[in-house]
């Protein structure tokens, strides 16, 4: 501290606290909308600054030593409640914000001491400039990256490592802001600069590392989507080939039926003709009974995978009740069902490789209940099939589609879970059916 009247202290408190709030808000995901967050932080700022100024007047020495820690401890607790991030990620972003706080606090003091003979206004102006520079840099350059980095850290970094990062930042800040060190020497200045450099370099290294890991995960997702699209194209080709073959058979059979009908007509055998047409209608009804549901896209994809499953001697049980039209786009329905069915077939094939004599089954249920779409797929799987973070590991699904299922389900606020029930893999999904604004693909 450089001393000064209570008014100077008030200005310092306001600038430092508002700067801290600004920097943290740029890096964190707020829990509430902007107006509500402004009201919360404004109320907190007024309360803290008022208490700090009263404390400064009553007991200057203890205020100089403790006011900053008290103010920012209260700020940290409130910010964790007002942030949408997980508690560990919030703690990390708060620690990173405190690191930036130390930068502009010490930066202002050192500039004032070295260049302006401890002028308090030089300190204040320097703090403002540093805060604006850091805020502008975060907003323009790294805001999206650091929020994405937060997602990567939350998914990939274990809690112990997060705590190590937080402690390293806090130790560095504690050394820099040590109130017992009053003497400003070149060696002390060198220590401060090196501390800032090493702590900042560590954070930059971690940022780049987990940003790279996150990008690799994104590439894996894109690769899975490409594989999924490849398999969907294969199924569509099968459907087209079967449609062409079915059309040929129909035309061939139609010629025979026409010949029989013409012969009955020439002979005047009306009764026999009517009996033949009745049998023909019955045969056509039996053929059409193979349809799984009225929705063409769902029917085609389920039919293709069902034929593949039966070729692998997998028992298939389908419980599908879905109308011709539904406001969930067909491409999203097909994405979920194709991937779930593909993974179920893969699970059964893995069991057959392990135990060729074991019988495998797939039970797929798809129903619409009011404004919800319910999907449940149960299939035989290996007993050792494991889950990680509530999702099956890639080696137990063939690396196909789980992320695509989750991504598609989240578009419709879906709730899902995966589990292994003693050798039976269960996938369940309930998602909202849009009411307006969505057309079938």
mmCIF file of N, CA and C in Angstrom, residues 201-328:
data_model
loop_
_atom_site.group_PDB
_atom_site.id
_atom_site.type_symbol
_atom_site.label_atom_id
_atom_site.label_comp_id
_atom_site.label_asym_id
_atom_site.label_seq_id
_atom_site.Cartn_x
_atom_site.Cartn_y
_atom_site.Cartn_z
ATOM 1 N N UNK A 201 3.569 -18.858 -16.790
ATOM 2 C CA UNK A 201 4.006 -19.882 -17.749
ATOM 3 C C UNK A 201 3.364 -21.227 -17.450
ATOM 4 N N UNK A 202 3.248 -21.563 -16.153
ATOM 5 C CA UNK A 202 2.595 -22.814 -15.773
ATOM 6 C C UNK A 202 1.149 -22.841 -16.244
ATOM 7 N N UNK A 203 0.434 -21.735 -16.030
ATOM 8 C CA UNK A 203 -0.964 -21.683 -16.456
ATOM 9 C C UNK A 203 -1.081 -21.745 -17.973
ATOM 10 N N UNK A 204 -0.179 -21.056 -18.671
ATOM 11 C CA UNK A 204 -0.193 -21.100 -20.134
ATOM 12 C C UNK A 204 0.082 -22.505 -20.644
ATOM 13 N N UNK A 205 1.026 -23.195 -19.997
ATOM 14 C CA UNK A 205 1.352 -24.566 -20.383
ATOM 15 C C UNK A 205 0.149 -25.485 -20.203
ATOM 16 N N UNK A 206 -0.515 -25.352 -19.043
ATOM 17 C CA UNK A 206 -1.695 -26.181 -18.773
ATOM 18 C C UNK A 206 -2.813 -25.845 -19.758
ATOM 19 N N UNK A 207 -2.993 -24.552 -20.021
ATOM 20 C CA UNK A 207 -4.017 -24.121 -20.972
ATOM 21 C C UNK A 207 -3.789 -24.765 -22.332
ATOM 22 N N UNK A 208 -2.572 -24.678 -22.836
ATOM 23 C CA UNK A 208 -2.273 -25.235 -24.157
ATOM 24 C C UNK A 208 -2.396 -26.751 -24.162
ATOM 25 N N UNK A 209 -1.982 -27.397 -23.059
ATOM 26 C CA UNK A 209 -2.049 -28.848 -22.987
ATOM 27 C C UNK A 209 -3.486 -29.333 -23.070
ATOM 28 N N UNK A 210 -4.345 -28.770 -22.234
ATOM 29 C CA UNK A 210 -5.719 -29.259 -22.203
ATOM 30 C C UNK A 210 -6.548 -28.722 -23.363
ATOM 31 N N UNK A 211 -6.147 -27.602 -23.901
ATOM 32 C CA UNK A 211 -6.783 -27.143 -25.132
ATOM 33 C C UNK A 211 -6.477 -28.122 -26.267
ATOM 34 N N UNK A 212 -5.230 -28.597 -26.300
ATOM 35 C CA UNK A 212 -4.845 -29.587 -27.309
ATOM 36 C C UNK A 212 -5.602 -30.900 -27.093
ATOM 37 N N UNK A 213 -5.700 -31.338 -25.837
ATOM 38 C CA UNK A 213 -6.444 -32.564 -25.536
ATOM 39 C C UNK A 213 -7.899 -32.423 -25.966
ATOM 40 N N UNK A 214 -8.481 -31.248 -25.656
ATOM 41 C CA UNK A 214 -9.874 -31.020 -26.044
ATOM 42 C C UNK A 214 -10.057 -31.056 -27.550
ATOM 43 N N UNK A 215 -9.109 -30.455 -28.286
ATOM 44 C CA UNK A 215 -9.202 -30.491 -29.741
ATOM 45 C C UNK A 215 -9.109 -31.918 -30.267
ATOM 46 N N UNK A 216 -8.239 -32.716 -29.643
ATOM 47 C CA UNK A 216 -8.127 -34.110 -30.051
ATOM 48 C C UNK A 216 -9.456 -34.830 -29.847
ATOM 49 N N UNK A 217 -10.135 -34.534 -28.736
ATOM 50 C CA UNK A 217 -11.445 -35.128 -28.486
ATOM 51 C C UNK A 217 -12.449 -34.702 -29.556
ATOM 52 N N UNK A 218 -12.366 -33.426 -29.956
ATOM 53 C CA UNK A 218 -13.268 -32.947 -31.002
ATOM 54 C C UNK A 218 -13.000 -33.680 -32.315
ATOM 55 N N UNK A 219 -11.718 -33.904 -32.619
ATOM 56 C CA UNK A 219 -11.385 -34.641 -33.837
ATOM 57 C C UNK A 219 -11.907 -36.078 -33.772
ATOM 58 N N UNK A 220 -11.828 -36.683 -32.575
ATOM 59 C CA UNK A 220 -12.369 -38.027 -32.414
ATOM 60 C C UNK A 220 -13.875 -38.052 -32.660
ATOM 61 N N UNK A 221 -14.562 -37.016 -32.153
ATOM 62 C CA UNK A 221 -16.007 -36.943 -32.383
ATOM 63 C C UNK A 221 -16.312 -36.824 -33.875
ATOM 64 N N UNK A 222 -15.545 -35.963 -34.564
ATOM 65 C CA UNK A 222 -15.755 -35.797 -35.996
ATOM 66 C C UNK A 222 -15.485 -37.102 -36.730
ATOM 67 N N UNK A 223 -14.449 -37.831 -36.297
ATOM 68 C CA UNK A 223 -14.149 -39.118 -36.913
ATOM 69 C C UNK A 223 -15.288 -40.105 -36.703
ATOM 70 N N UNK A 224 -15.861 -40.103 -35.493
ATOM 71 C CA UNK A 224 -16.994 -40.982 -35.221
ATOM 72 C C UNK A 224 -18.196 -40.605 -36.079
ATOM 73 N N UNK A 225 -18.414 -39.298 -36.254
ATOM 74 C CA UNK A 225 -19.527 -38.873 -37.102
ATOM 75 C C UNK A 225 -19.318 -39.326 -38.544
ATOM 76 N N UNK A 226 -18.065 -39.262 -39.017
ATOM 77 C CA UNK A 226 -17.783 -39.725 -40.373
ATOM 78 C C UNK A 226 -18.030 -41.227 -40.491
ATOM 79 N N UNK A 227 -17.605 -41.983 -39.474
ATOM 80 C CA UNK A 227 -17.861 -43.422 -39.498
ATOM 81 C C UNK A 227 -19.356 -43.713 -39.463
ATOM 82 N N UNK A 228 -20.081 -42.939 -38.642
ATOM 83 C CA UNK A 228 -21.518 -43.132 -38.568
ATOM 84 C C UNK A 228 -22.171 -42.853 -39.920
ATOM 85 N N UNK A 229 -21.764 -41.743 -40.560
ATOM 86 C CA UNK A 229 -22.320 -41.415 -41.868
ATOM 87 C C UNK A 229 -22.008 -42.507 -42.892
ATOM 88 N N UNK A 230 -20.799 -43.069 -42.796
ATOM 89 C CA UNK A 230 -20.423 -44.160 -43.705
ATOM 90 C C UNK A 230 -21.350 -45.354 -43.524
ATOM 91 N N UNK A 231 -21.635 -45.714 -42.279
ATOM 92 C CA UNK A 231 -22.513 -46.852 -42.017
ATOM 93 C C UNK A 231 -23.952 -46.568 -42.433
ATOM 94 N N UNK A 232 -24.397 -45.326 -42.204
ATOM 95 C CA UNK A 232 -25.745 -44.980 -42.646
ATOM 96 C C UNK A 232 -25.855 -45.048 -44.169
ATOM 97 N N UNK A 233 -24.820 -44.618 -44.866
ATOM 98 C CA UNK A 233 -24.824 -44.729 -46.324
ATOM 99 C C UNK A 233 -24.866 -46.188 -46.756
ATOM 100 N N UNK A 234 -24.113 -47.039 -46.049
ATOM 101 C CA UNK A 234 -24.149 -48.471 -46.366
ATOM 102 C C UNK A 234 -25.553 -49.032 -46.189
ATOM 103 N N UNK A 235 -26.217 -48.655 -45.060
ATOM 104 C CA UNK A 235 -27.578 -49.151 -44.827
ATOM 105 C C UNK A 235 -28.534 -48.623 -45.894
ATOM 106 N N UNK A 236 -28.361 -47.352 -46.282
ATOM 107 C CA UNK A 236 -29.230 -46.785 -47.320
ATOM 108 C C UNK A 236 -29.021 -47.475 -48.660
ATOM 109 N N UNK A 237 -27.781 -47.826 -48.955
ATOM 110 C CA UNK A 237 -27.508 -48.567 -50.186
ATOM 111 C C UNK A 237 -28.182 -49.931 -50.153
ATOM 112 N N UNK A 238 -28.128 -50.580 -48.992
ATOM 113 C CA UNK A 238 -28.806 -51.874 -48.860
ATOM 114 C C UNK A 238 -30.308 -51.724 -49.088
ATOM 115 N N UNK A 239 -30.881 -50.661 -48.503
ATOM 116 C CA UNK A 239 -32.321 -50.432 -48.661
ATOM 117 C C UNK A 239 -32.665 -50.185 -50.129
ATOM 118 N N UNK A 240 -31.835 -49.383 -50.822
ATOM 119 C CA UNK A 240 -32.091 -49.101 -52.237
ATOM 120 C C UNK A 240 -31.964 -50.366 -53.086
ATOM 121 N N UNK A 241 -30.928 -51.169 -52.798
ATOM 122 C CA UNK A 241 -30.752 -52.409 -53.559
ATOM 123 C C UNK A 241 -31.918 -53.353 -53.341
ATOM 124 N N UNK A 242 -32.398 -53.450 -52.101
ATOM 125 C CA UNK A 242 -33.537 -54.321 -51.821
ATOM 126 C C UNK A 242 -34.809 -53.784 -52.466
ATOM 127 N N UNK A 243 -34.945 -52.451 -52.523
ATOM 128 C CA UNK A 243 -36.122 -51.865 -53.167
ATOM 129 C C UNK A 243 -36.124 -52.170 -54.663
ATOM 130 N N UNK A 244 -34.933 -52.093 -55.293
ATOM 131 C CA UNK A 244 -34.838 -52.415 -56.719
ATOM 132 C C UNK A 244 -35.171 -53.892 -56.958
ATOM 133 N N UNK A 245 -34.605 -54.777 -56.108
ATOM 134 C CA UNK A 245 -34.881 -56.208 -56.254
ATOM 135 C C UNK A 245 -36.356 -56.496 -56.010
ATOM 136 N N UNK A 246 -36.947 -55.817 -55.020
ATOM 137 C CA UNK A 246 -38.365 -56.024 -54.742
ATOM 138 C C UNK A 246 -39.225 -55.555 -55.908
ATOM 139 N N UNK A 247 -38.837 -54.432 -56.536
ATOM 140 C CA UNK A 247 -39.589 -53.951 -57.694
ATOM 141 C C UNK A 247 -39.535 -54.939 -58.852
ATOM 142 N N UNK A 248 -38.370 -55.543 -59.062
ATOM 143 C CA UNK A 248 -38.253 -56.537 -60.134
ATOM 144 C C UNK A 248 -39.143 -57.742 -59.857
ATOM 145 N N UNK A 249 -39.120 -58.204 -58.605
ATOM 146 C CA UNK A 249 -39.970 -59.353 -58.254
ATOM 147 C C UNK A 249 -41.440 -59.014 -58.417
ATOM 148 N N UNK A 250 -41.799 -57.778 -58.041
ATOM 149 C CA UNK A 250 -43.198 -57.378 -58.157
ATOM 150 C C UNK A 250 -43.636 -57.365 -59.618
ATOM 151 N N UNK A 251 -42.782 -56.801 -60.497
ATOM 152 C CA UNK A 251 -43.141 -56.754 -61.916
ATOM 153 C C UNK A 251 -43.223 -58.164 -62.501
ATOM 154 N N UNK A 252 -42.303 -59.020 -62.087
ATOM 155 C CA UNK A 252 -42.319 -60.395 -62.573
ATOM 156 C C UNK A 252 -43.589 -61.116 -62.109
ATOM 157 N N UNK A 253 -43.914 -60.974 -60.821
ATOM 158 C CA UNK A 253 -45.114 -61.620 -60.283
ATOM 159 C C UNK A 253 -46.377 -61.025 -60.885
ATOM 160 N N UNK A 254 -46.347 -59.705 -61.131
ATOM 161 C CA UNK A 254 -47.542 -59.051 -61.676
ATOM 162 C C UNK A 254 -47.901 -59.633 -63.042
ATOM 163 N N UNK A 255 -46.902 -59.954 -63.862
ATOM 164 C CA UNK A 255 -47.187 -60.545 -65.173
ATOM 165 C C UNK A 255 -47.892 -61.886 -65.018
ATOM 166 N N UNK A 256 -47.442 -62.687 -64.048
ATOM 167 C CA UNK A 256 -48.096 -63.980 -63.820
ATOM 168 C C UNK A 256 -49.524 -63.799 -63.308
ATOM 169 N N UNK A 257 -49.707 -62.859 -62.371
ATOM 170 C CA UNK A 257 -51.050 -62.614 -61.850
ATOM 171 C C UNK A 257 -51.990 -62.128 -62.945
ATOM 172 N N UNK A 258 -51.490 -61.234 -63.792
ATOM 173 C CA UNK A 258 -52.325 -60.738 -64.897
ATOM 174 C C UNK A 258 -52.713 -61.870 -65.845
ATOM 175 N N UNK A 259 -51.758 -62.767 -66.102
ATOM 176 C CA UNK A 259 -52.061 -63.898 -66.997
ATOM 177 C C UNK A 259 -53.136 -64.795 -66.401
ATOM 178 N N UNK A 260 -53.052 -65.082 -65.093
ATOM 179 C CA UNK A 260 -54.049 -65.931 -64.432
ATOM 180 C C UNK A 260 -55.417 -65.264 -64.447
ATOM 181 N N UNK A 261 -55.455 -63.950 -64.129
ATOM 182 C CA UNK A 261 -56.732 -63.228 -64.114
ATOM 183 C C UNK A 261 -57.360 -63.204 -65.496
ATOM 184 N N UNK A 262 -56.513 -62.976 -66.525
ATOM 185 C CA UNK A 262 -57.034 -62.963 -67.908
ATOM 186 C C UNK A 262 -57.608 -64.319 -68.297
ATOM 187 N N UNK A 263 -56.956 -65.392 -67.864
ATOM 188 C CA UNK A 263 -57.443 -66.729 -68.200
ATOM 189 C C UNK A 263 -58.787 -67.010 -67.534
ATOM 190 N N UNK A 264 -58.931 -66.643 -66.239
ATOM 191 C CA UNK A 264 -60.223 -66.802 -65.550
ATOM 192 C C UNK A 264 -61.309 -66.003 -66.268
ATOM 193 N N UNK A 265 -60.959 -64.788 -66.712
ATOM 194 C CA UNK A 265 -61.957 -63.940 -67.386
ATOM 195 C C UNK A 265 -62.387 -64.545 -68.714
ATOM 196 N N UNK A 266 -61.433 -65.085 -69.510
ATOM 197 C CA UNK A 266 -61.784 -65.681 -70.799
ATOM 198 C C UNK A 266 -62.713 -66.880 -70.628
ATOM 199 N N UNK A 267 -62.496 -67.633 -69.563
ATOM 200 C CA UNK A 267 -63.328 -68.820 -69.335
ATOM 201 C C UNK A 267 -64.625 -68.500 -68.601
ATOM 202 N N UNK A 268 -64.779 -67.279 -68.172
ATOM 203 C CA UNK A 268 -66.001 -66.898 -67.469
ATOM 204 C C UNK A 268 -66.098 -67.495 -66.072
ATOM 205 N N UNK A 269 -64.959 -67.841 -65.476
ATOM 206 C CA UNK A 269 -64.956 -68.460 -64.141
ATOM 207 C C UNK A 269 -64.907 -67.351 -63.078
ATOM 208 N N UNK A 270 -66.036 -66.692 -62.921
ATOM 209 C CA UNK A 270 -66.121 -65.543 -62.014
ATOM 210 C C UNK A 270 -65.866 -65.934 -60.573
ATOM 211 N N UNK A 271 -66.478 -67.042 -60.142
ATOM 212 C CA UNK A 271 -66.332 -67.476 -58.751
ATOM 213 C C UNK A 271 -64.860 -67.787 -58.432
ATOM 214 N N UNK A 272 -64.191 -68.509 -59.319
ATOM 215 C CA UNK A 272 -62.787 -68.842 -59.115
ATOM 216 C C UNK A 272 -61.907 -67.584 -59.139
ATOM 217 N N UNK A 273 -62.285 -66.621 -60.004
ATOM 218 C CA UNK A 273 -61.519 -65.377 -60.085
ATOM 219 C C UNK A 273 -61.600 -64.598 -58.769
ATOM 220 N N UNK A 274 -62.807 -64.519 -58.219
ATOM 221 C CA UNK A 274 -62.973 -63.807 -56.949
ATOM 222 C C UNK A 274 -62.184 -64.489 -55.826
ATOM 223 N N UNK A 275 -62.191 -65.843 -55.826
ATOM 224 C CA UNK A 275 -61.436 -66.577 -54.815
ATOM 225 C C UNK A 275 -59.932 -66.336 -54.959
ATOM 226 N N UNK A 276 -59.464 -66.273 -56.196
ATOM 227 C CA UNK A 276 -58.036 -66.012 -56.443
ATOM 228 C C UNK A 276 -57.653 -64.605 -55.969
ATOM 229 N N UNK A 277 -58.496 -63.619 -56.291
ATOM 230 C CA UNK A 277 -58.222 -62.246 -55.872
ATOM 231 C C UNK A 277 -58.236 -62.128 -54.345
ATOM 232 N N UNK A 278 -59.114 -62.877 -53.699
ATOM 233 C CA UNK A 278 -59.155 -62.864 -52.237
ATOM 234 C C UNK A 278 -57.860 -63.416 -51.656
ATOM 235 N N UNK A 279 -57.360 -64.527 -52.224
ATOM 236 C CA UNK A 279 -56.095 -65.105 -51.773
ATOM 237 C C UNK A 279 -54.922 -64.155 -52.057
ATOM 238 N N UNK A 280 -55.016 -63.456 -53.191
ATOM 239 C CA UNK A 280 -53.964 -62.501 -53.544
ATOM 240 C C UNK A 280 -53.914 -61.343 -52.526
ATOM 241 N N UNK A 281 -55.113 -60.856 -52.149
ATOM 242 C CA UNK A 281 -55.165 -59.787 -51.144
ATOM 243 C C UNK A 281 -54.593 -60.247 -49.809
ATOM 244 N N UNK A 282 -54.872 -61.496 -49.415
ATOM 245 C CA UNK A 282 -54.358 -62.031 -48.160
ATOM 246 C C UNK A 282 -52.835 -62.112 -48.190
ATOM 247 N N UNK A 283 -52.311 -62.541 -49.338
ATOM 248 C CA UNK A 283 -50.851 -62.636 -49.481
ATOM 249 C C UNK A 283 -50.201 -61.260 -49.394
ATOM 250 N N UNK A 284 -50.816 -60.249 -50.012
ATOM 251 C CA UNK A 284 -50.270 -58.897 -49.970
ATOM 252 C C UNK A 284 -50.304 -58.337 -48.544
ATOM 253 N N UNK A 285 -51.368 -58.658 -47.799
ATOM 254 C CA UNK A 285 -51.451 -58.215 -46.399
ATOM 255 C C UNK A 285 -50.341 -58.837 -45.562
ATOM 256 N N UNK A 286 -50.048 -60.120 -45.822
ATOM 257 C CA UNK A 286 -48.981 -60.788 -45.075
ATOM 258 C C UNK A 286 -47.622 -60.171 -45.381
ATOM 259 N N UNK A 287 -47.420 -59.786 -46.614
ATOM 260 C CA UNK A 287 -46.152 -59.149 -46.977
ATOM 261 C C UNK A 287 -46.003 -57.785 -46.302
ATOM 262 N N UNK A 288 -47.087 -57.012 -46.317
ATOM 263 C CA UNK A 288 -47.008 -55.684 -45.710
ATOM 264 C C UNK A 288 -46.937 -55.746 -44.194
ATOM 265 N N UNK A 289 -47.287 -56.895 -43.584
ATOM 266 C CA UNK A 289 -47.222 -57.012 -42.127
ATOM 267 C C UNK A 289 -45.796 -56.949 -41.612
ATOM 268 N N UNK A 290 -44.804 -57.043 -42.526
ATOM 269 C CA UNK A 290 -43.414 -56.974 -42.109
ATOM 270 C C UNK A 290 -42.951 -55.564 -41.780
ATOM 271 N N UNK A 291 -43.789 -54.569 -42.059
ATOM 272 C CA UNK A 291 -43.416 -53.197 -41.729
ATOM 273 C C UNK A 291 -43.317 -53.026 -40.220
ATOM 274 N N UNK A 292 -42.284 -52.323 -39.784
ATOM 275 C CA UNK A 292 -42.050 -52.149 -38.348
ATOM 276 C C UNK A 292 -42.880 -51.008 -37.796
ATOM 277 N N UNK A 293 -42.927 -49.879 -38.512
ATOM 278 C CA UNK A 293 -43.745 -48.755 -38.060
ATOM 279 C C UNK A 293 -44.131 -47.911 -39.260
ATOM 280 N N UNK A 294 -44.995 -46.925 -39.048
ATOM 281 C CA UNK A 294 -45.505 -46.107 -40.142
ATOM 282 C C UNK A 294 -44.502 -45.072 -40.620
ATOM 283 N N UNK A 295 -43.552 -44.700 -39.763
ATOM 284 C CA UNK A 295 -42.552 -43.716 -40.149
ATOM 285 C C UNK A 295 -41.563 -44.349 -41.113
ATOM 286 N N UNK A 296 -41.496 -43.817 -42.319
ATOM 287 C CA UNK A 296 -40.708 -44.447 -43.374
ATOM 288 C C UNK A 296 -39.220 -44.500 -43.040
ATOM 289 N N UNK A 297 -38.658 -43.391 -42.568
ATOM 290 C CA UNK A 297 -37.227 -43.353 -42.278
ATOM 291 C C UNK A 297 -36.862 -44.331 -41.171
ATOM 292 N N UNK A 298 -37.638 -44.313 -40.083
ATOM 293 C CA UNK A 298 -37.376 -45.225 -38.966
ATOM 294 C C UNK A 298 -37.583 -46.672 -39.403
ATOM 295 N N UNK A 299 -38.651 -46.918 -40.169
ATOM 296 C CA UNK A 299 -38.925 -48.274 -40.640
ATOM 297 C C UNK A 299 -37.776 -48.801 -41.487
ATOM 298 N N UNK A 300 -37.253 -47.967 -42.380
ATOM 299 C CA UNK A 300 -36.181 -48.426 -43.272
ATOM 300 C C UNK A 300 -34.898 -48.740 -42.512
ATOM 301 N N UNK A 301 -34.514 -47.844 -41.587
ATOM 302 C CA UNK A 301 -33.248 -48.072 -40.891
ATOM 303 C C UNK A 301 -33.350 -49.257 -39.947
ATOM 304 N N UNK A 302 -34.488 -49.411 -39.270
ATOM 305 C CA UNK A 302 -34.658 -50.563 -38.377
ATOM 306 C C UNK A 302 -34.739 -51.865 -39.168
ATOM 307 N N UNK A 303 -35.381 -51.817 -40.330
ATOM 308 C CA UNK A 303 -35.465 -53.021 -41.163
ATOM 309 C C UNK A 303 -34.073 -53.460 -41.621
ATOM 310 N N UNK A 304 -33.253 -52.491 -42.021
ATOM 311 C CA UNK A 304 -31.912 -52.826 -42.501
ATOM 312 C C UNK A 304 -31.077 -53.456 -41.389
ATOM 313 N N UNK A 305 -31.098 -52.864 -40.199
ATOM 314 C CA UNK A 305 -30.301 -53.406 -39.102
ATOM 315 C C UNK A 305 -30.880 -54.716 -38.574
ATOM 316 N N UNK A 306 -32.188 -54.863 -38.628
ATOM 317 C CA UNK A 306 -32.799 -56.124 -38.186
ATOM 318 C C UNK A 306 -32.375 -57.276 -39.086
ATOM 319 N N UNK A 307 -32.351 -57.031 -40.391
ATOM 320 C CA UNK A 307 -31.889 -58.077 -41.314
ATOM 321 C C UNK A 307 -30.431 -58.433 -41.035
ATOM 322 N N UNK A 308 -29.610 -57.402 -40.760
ATOM 323 C CA UNK A 308 -28.203 -57.675 -40.449
ATOM 324 C C UNK A 308 -28.074 -58.488 -39.161
ATOM 325 N N UNK A 309 -28.876 -58.138 -38.145
ATOM 326 C CA UNK A 309 -28.820 -58.867 -36.875
ATOM 327 C C UNK A 309 -29.242 -60.323 -37.064
ATOM 328 N N UNK A 310 -30.265 -60.558 -37.849
ATOM 329 C CA UNK A 310 -30.744 -61.936 -38.059
ATOM 330 C C UNK A 310 -29.724 -62.757 -38.848
ATOM 331 N N UNK A 311 -28.987 -62.080 -39.740
ATOM 332 C CA UNK A 311 -27.931 -62.803 -40.454
ATOM 333 C C UNK A 311 -26.850 -63.277 -39.487
ATOM 334 N N UNK A 312 -26.665 -62.526 -38.398
ATOM 335 C CA UNK A 312 -25.694 -62.909 -37.367
ATOM 336 C C UNK A 312 -26.310 -63.833 -36.318
ATOM 337 N N UNK A 313 -27.525 -64.304 -36.602
ATOM 338 C CA UNK A 313 -28.239 -65.219 -35.695
ATOM 339 C C UNK A 313 -28.461 -64.591 -34.308
ATOM 340 N N UNK A 314 -28.859 -63.332 -34.342
ATOM 341 C CA UNK A 314 -29.208 -62.600 -33.118
ATOM 342 C C UNK A 314 -30.715 -62.464 -33.075
ATOM 343 N N UNK A 315 -31.317 -62.869 -31.968
ATOM 344 C CA UNK A 315 -32.760 -62.745 -31.809
ATOM 345 C C UNK A 315 -33.121 -61.271 -31.623
ATOM 346 N N UNK A 316 -34.089 -60.809 -32.411
ATOM 347 C CA UNK A 316 -34.481 -59.398 -32.362
ATOM 348 C C UNK A 316 -35.936 -59.286 -31.912
ATOM 349 N N UNK A 317 -36.150 -58.432 -30.930
ATOM 350 C CA UNK A 317 -37.502 -58.139 -30.448
ATOM 351 C C UNK A 317 -37.714 -56.638 -30.599
ATOM 352 N N UNK A 318 -38.696 -56.260 -31.408
ATOM 353 C CA UNK A 318 -38.968 -54.850 -31.658
ATOM 354 C C UNK A 318 -40.318 -54.472 -31.081
ATOM 355 N N UNK A 319 -40.331 -53.406 -30.308
ATOM 356 C CA UNK A 319 -41.580 -52.869 -29.745
ATOM 357 C C UNK A 319 -41.623 -51.390 -30.116
ATOM 358 N N UNK A 320 -42.087 -51.135 -31.345
ATOM 359 C CA UNK A 320 -42.034 -49.794 -31.911
ATOM 360 C C UNK A 320 -43.443 -49.295 -32.187
ATOM 361 N N UNK A 321 -43.781 -48.158 -31.624
ATOM 362 C CA UNK A 321 -45.080 -47.522 -31.858
ATOM 363 C C UNK A 321 -44.820 -46.059 -32.185
ATOM 364 N N UNK A 322 -44.749 -45.764 -33.471
ATOM 365 C CA UNK A 322 -44.421 -44.417 -33.912
ATOM 366 C C UNK A 322 -45.237 -44.082 -35.144
ATOM 367 N N UNK A 323 -45.871 -42.916 -35.133
ATOM 368 C CA UNK A 323 -46.700 -42.501 -36.248
ATOM 369 C C UNK A 323 -45.899 -42.110 -37.469
ATOM 370 N N UNK A 324 -46.633 -41.807 -38.536
ATOM 371 C CA UNK A 324 -45.976 -41.469 -39.799
ATOM 372 C C UNK A 324 -45.167 -40.184 -39.684
ATOM 373 N N UNK A 325 -45.709 -39.192 -38.956
ATOM 374 C CA UNK A 325 -45.019 -37.909 -38.836
ATOM 375 C C UNK A 325 -44.755 -37.593 -37.376
ATOM 376 N N UNK A 326 -43.602 -36.991 -37.116
ATOM 377 C CA UNK A 326 -43.203 -36.577 -35.779
ATOM 378 C C UNK A 326 -42.293 -35.367 -35.937
ATOM 379 N N UNK A 327 -42.366 -34.433 -34.990
ATOM 380 C CA UNK A 327 -41.629 -33.176 -35.153
ATOM 381 C C UNK A 327 -40.137 -33.301 -34.867
ATOM 382 N N UNK A 328 -39.695 -34.464 -34.382
ATOM 383 C CA UNK A 328 -38.252 -34.707 -34.291
ATOM 384 C C UNK A 328 -37.743 -34.989 -35.704
#
